[in-house]
Each structure stands twice: as C-alpha cells, then as structure tokens.
C-alpha cells in the first residue's frame, strides 16, 4: 500500500537475504513502439513504512527504459539507463544484509548493476520486507506488464 499508487503489487514477505529475478515479456506500448508512462517490474517495500521502497522496473516513457527508484521519507533517487523501448527485459534484485543490488540483463545470465546499485538500506538488514512484482500507470493512461520466469531463492 503506497499512498497514491495506481496498480497491483503481488509480493512475498522475506526476512532472509534473497535473490529475485524475472523477465518482462511485454509492457503497454511495446508492440506499437509507443512510449508510455506505464511501468512494470520488481518492487521491494518496508511493510512498517510503505513509503520506503526500491524498484527495478521498465518505463518506456521519456526514453527511460530500465529504471531504478529509491524512495524513503525525505528522499527520492531515480536513475535510468536511457534505453527506452530497447530496455533489458531481465530484472534482478538481490538483498545481502543492508545492501540491495538492482541489475538487468539482455539474456538472463550476464547481469549488469543498474545506476546507483548497490543501495545501502541500514534499517532493512534482517528485517521483514516485501518483494514482488508490480505495475503502475501514470498520467491517466492504462497500462499492463506481462512477466515470466519468476525465480525467488534464499
């Protein structure tokens, strides 16, 4: 539950370190080569403070492509690769203690750290957090995300 959030978030709560990866197969506008403000990917959230989260996602609008966002009360960091509709479709999030690694890949085997990764989140080491898939659409647009090959392990 993120105030103002416009879209679903399907998650599992985890206390342990983990790696979660998936493939983004399709997003709104991809087939028609139209950049949209619909985004889809992986979200990690503090259930005790839903306004604290990190995401590794795809947002084709504004030619962003692979996008990283780190939000806490009083802080908003957003970085992107600038690859727009030619985004890397495999996304990965890994938690190791207080460090969160956000990566992307073209093939699901060779991973590249995204800008700003790893993020250090001191209050999350050994703490229960939510990790899962999400989709949201902004600017009064409809959107969707299609995922496959979801893998979560400790």
PDB file of C-alpha atoms in Angstrom, residues 12-93:
ATOM      1  CA  UNK A  12       6.123 -12.249  -0.571  1.00  0.00           C
ATOM      2  CA  UNK A  13       7.480 -11.106   2.788  1.00  0.00           C
ATOM      3  CA  UNK A  14      11.102 -12.127   3.401  1.00  0.00           C
ATOM      4  CA  UNK A  15      13.401 -11.781   6.406  1.00  0.00           C
ATOM      5  CA  UNK A  16      16.356 -13.642   4.918  1.00  0.00           C
ATOM      6  CA  UNK A  17      18.723 -12.491   2.205  1.00  0.00           C
ATOM      7  CA  UNK A  18      17.330 -13.370  -1.219  1.00  0.00           C
ATOM      8  CA  UNK A  19      17.632 -13.049  -4.980  1.00  0.00           C
ATOM      9  CA  UNK A  20      14.553 -12.437  -7.120  1.00  0.00           C
ATOM     10  CA  UNK A  21      14.558 -12.254 -10.879  1.00  0.00           C
ATOM     11  CA  UNK A  22      12.069 -12.212 -13.718  1.00  0.00           C
ATOM     12  CA  UNK A  23      11.632 -11.408 -17.379  1.00  0.00           C
ATOM     13  CA  UNK A  24       9.423  -8.533 -18.555  1.00  0.00           C
ATOM     14  CA  UNK A  25       7.846 -10.001 -21.693  1.00  0.00           C
ATOM     15  CA  UNK A  26       5.593  -7.090 -22.625  1.00  0.00           C
ATOM     16  CA  UNK A  27       4.542  -3.645 -21.409  1.00  0.00           C
ATOM     17  CA  UNK A  28       1.996  -1.155 -22.688  1.00  0.00           C
ATOM     18  CA  UNK A  29       3.190   0.433 -25.936  1.00  0.00           C
ATOM     19  CA  UNK A  30       5.969  -2.049 -26.726  1.00  0.00           C
ATOM     20  CA  UNK A  31       4.271  -3.716 -29.710  1.00  0.00           C
ATOM     21  CA  UNK A  32       3.254  -0.399 -31.251  1.00  0.00           C
ATOM     22  CA  UNK A  33       6.618   1.233 -30.397  1.00  0.00           C
ATOM     23  CA  UNK A  34       4.786   3.889 -28.388  1.00  0.00           C
ATOM     24  CA  UNK A  35       6.464   5.204 -25.254  1.00  0.00           C
ATOM     25  CA  UNK A  36       4.023   5.268 -22.317  1.00  0.00           C
ATOM     26  CA  UNK A  37       4.016   6.143 -18.624  1.00  0.00           C
ATOM     27  CA  UNK A  38       3.121   2.570 -17.672  1.00  0.00           C
ATOM     28  CA  UNK A  39       5.833   0.870 -15.642  1.00  0.00           C
ATOM     29  CA  UNK A  40       6.315  -2.731 -14.549  1.00  0.00           C
ATOM     30  CA  UNK A  41       8.958  -4.632 -12.624  1.00  0.00           C
ATOM     31  CA  UNK A  42      10.193  -5.631  -9.172  1.00  0.00           C
ATOM     32  CA  UNK A  43       9.371  -3.681  -6.020  1.00  0.00           C
ATOM     33  CA  UNK A  44      10.883  -4.040  -2.542  1.00  0.00           C
ATOM     34  CA  UNK A  45       8.985  -2.330   0.272  1.00  0.00           C
ATOM     35  CA  UNK A  46       9.233  -1.930   4.038  1.00  0.00           C
ATOM     36  CA  UNK A  47       5.831  -3.119   5.379  1.00  0.00           C
ATOM     37  CA  UNK A  48       6.316  -0.983   8.508  1.00  0.00           C
ATOM     38  CA  UNK A  49       6.788   2.097   6.325  1.00  0.00           C
ATOM     39  CA  UNK A  50       5.099   1.618   2.911  1.00  0.00           C
ATOM     40  CA  UNK A  51       6.552   4.895   1.653  1.00  0.00           C
ATOM     41  CA  UNK A  52      10.033   3.345   1.783  1.00  0.00           C
ATOM     42  CA  UNK A  53      10.755   1.261  -1.289  1.00  0.00           C
ATOM     43  CA  UNK A  54      13.147   0.422  -4.109  1.00  0.00           C
ATOM     44  CA  UNK A  55      12.132  -0.655  -7.564  1.00  0.00           C
ATOM     45  CA  UNK A  56      13.846  -2.153 -10.579  1.00  0.00           C
ATOM     46  CA  UNK A  57      11.488  -1.605 -13.466  1.00  0.00           C
ATOM     47  CA  UNK A  58      10.824  -0.793 -17.087  1.00  0.00           C
ATOM     48  CA  UNK A  59       9.331   2.588 -18.014  1.00  0.00           C
ATOM     49  CA  UNK A  60       9.450   3.357 -21.746  1.00  0.00           C
ATOM     50  CA  UNK A  61       8.117   6.905 -21.472  1.00  0.00           C
ATOM     51  CA  UNK A  62      10.632   9.757 -21.685  1.00  0.00           C
ATOM     52  CA  UNK A  63      13.036   7.152 -23.171  1.00  0.00           C
ATOM     53  CA  UNK A  64      13.913   5.926 -19.648  1.00  0.00           C
ATOM     54  CA  UNK A  65      13.845   2.153 -20.276  1.00  0.00           C
ATOM     55  CA  UNK A  66      15.399   0.354 -17.307  1.00  0.00           C
ATOM     56  CA  UNK A  67      14.607   2.448 -14.249  1.00  0.00           C
ATOM     57  CA  UNK A  68      15.754   2.397 -10.623  1.00  0.00           C
ATOM     58  CA  UNK A  69      13.918   4.265  -7.892  1.00  0.00           C
ATOM     59  CA  UNK A  70      14.838   4.511  -4.179  1.00  0.00           C
ATOM     60  CA  UNK A  71      12.300   6.331  -2.029  1.00  0.00           C
ATOM     61  CA  UNK A  72      12.240   6.962   1.717  1.00  0.00           C
ATOM     62  CA  UNK A  73      10.559   9.784   3.642  1.00  0.00           C
ATOM     63  CA  UNK A  74      12.526  12.873   2.645  1.00  0.00           C
ATOM     64  CA  UNK A  75      14.497  11.168  -0.150  1.00  0.00           C
ATOM     65  CA  UNK A  76      13.739  10.318  -3.786  1.00  0.00           C
ATOM     66  CA  UNK A  77      16.512   8.937  -6.004  1.00  0.00           C
ATOM     67  CA  UNK A  78      15.663   7.992  -9.584  1.00  0.00           C
ATOM     68  CA  UNK A  79      18.145   6.786 -12.196  1.00  0.00           C
ATOM     69  CA  UNK A  80      17.696   5.211 -15.612  1.00  0.00           C
ATOM     70  CA  UNK A  81      19.666   3.704 -18.463  1.00  0.00           C
ATOM     71  CA  UNK A  82      18.032   5.732 -21.237  1.00  0.00           C
ATOM     72  CA  UNK A  83      17.313   2.711 -23.425  1.00  0.00           C
ATOM     73  CA  UNK A  84      13.559   3.384 -23.850  1.00  0.00           C
ATOM     74  CA  UNK A  85      11.786   0.708 -25.877  1.00  0.00           C
ATOM     75  CA  UNK A  86      15.030  -1.285 -26.179  1.00  0.00           C
ATOM     76  CA  UNK A  87      15.173  -1.994 -22.429  1.00  0.00           C
ATOM     77  CA  UNK A  88      16.900  -5.057 -20.973  1.00  0.00           C
ATOM     78  CA  UNK A  89      13.974  -7.400 -20.161  1.00  0.00           C
ATOM     79  CA  UNK A  90      15.526  -9.491 -17.376  1.00  0.00           C
ATOM     80  CA  UNK A  91      15.415  -7.817 -13.964  1.00  0.00           C
ATOM     81  CA  UNK A  92      17.064  -8.919 -10.727  1.00  0.00           C
ATOM     82  CA  UNK A  93      17.008  -7.727  -7.118  1.00  0.00           C
TER      83      UNK A  93
END
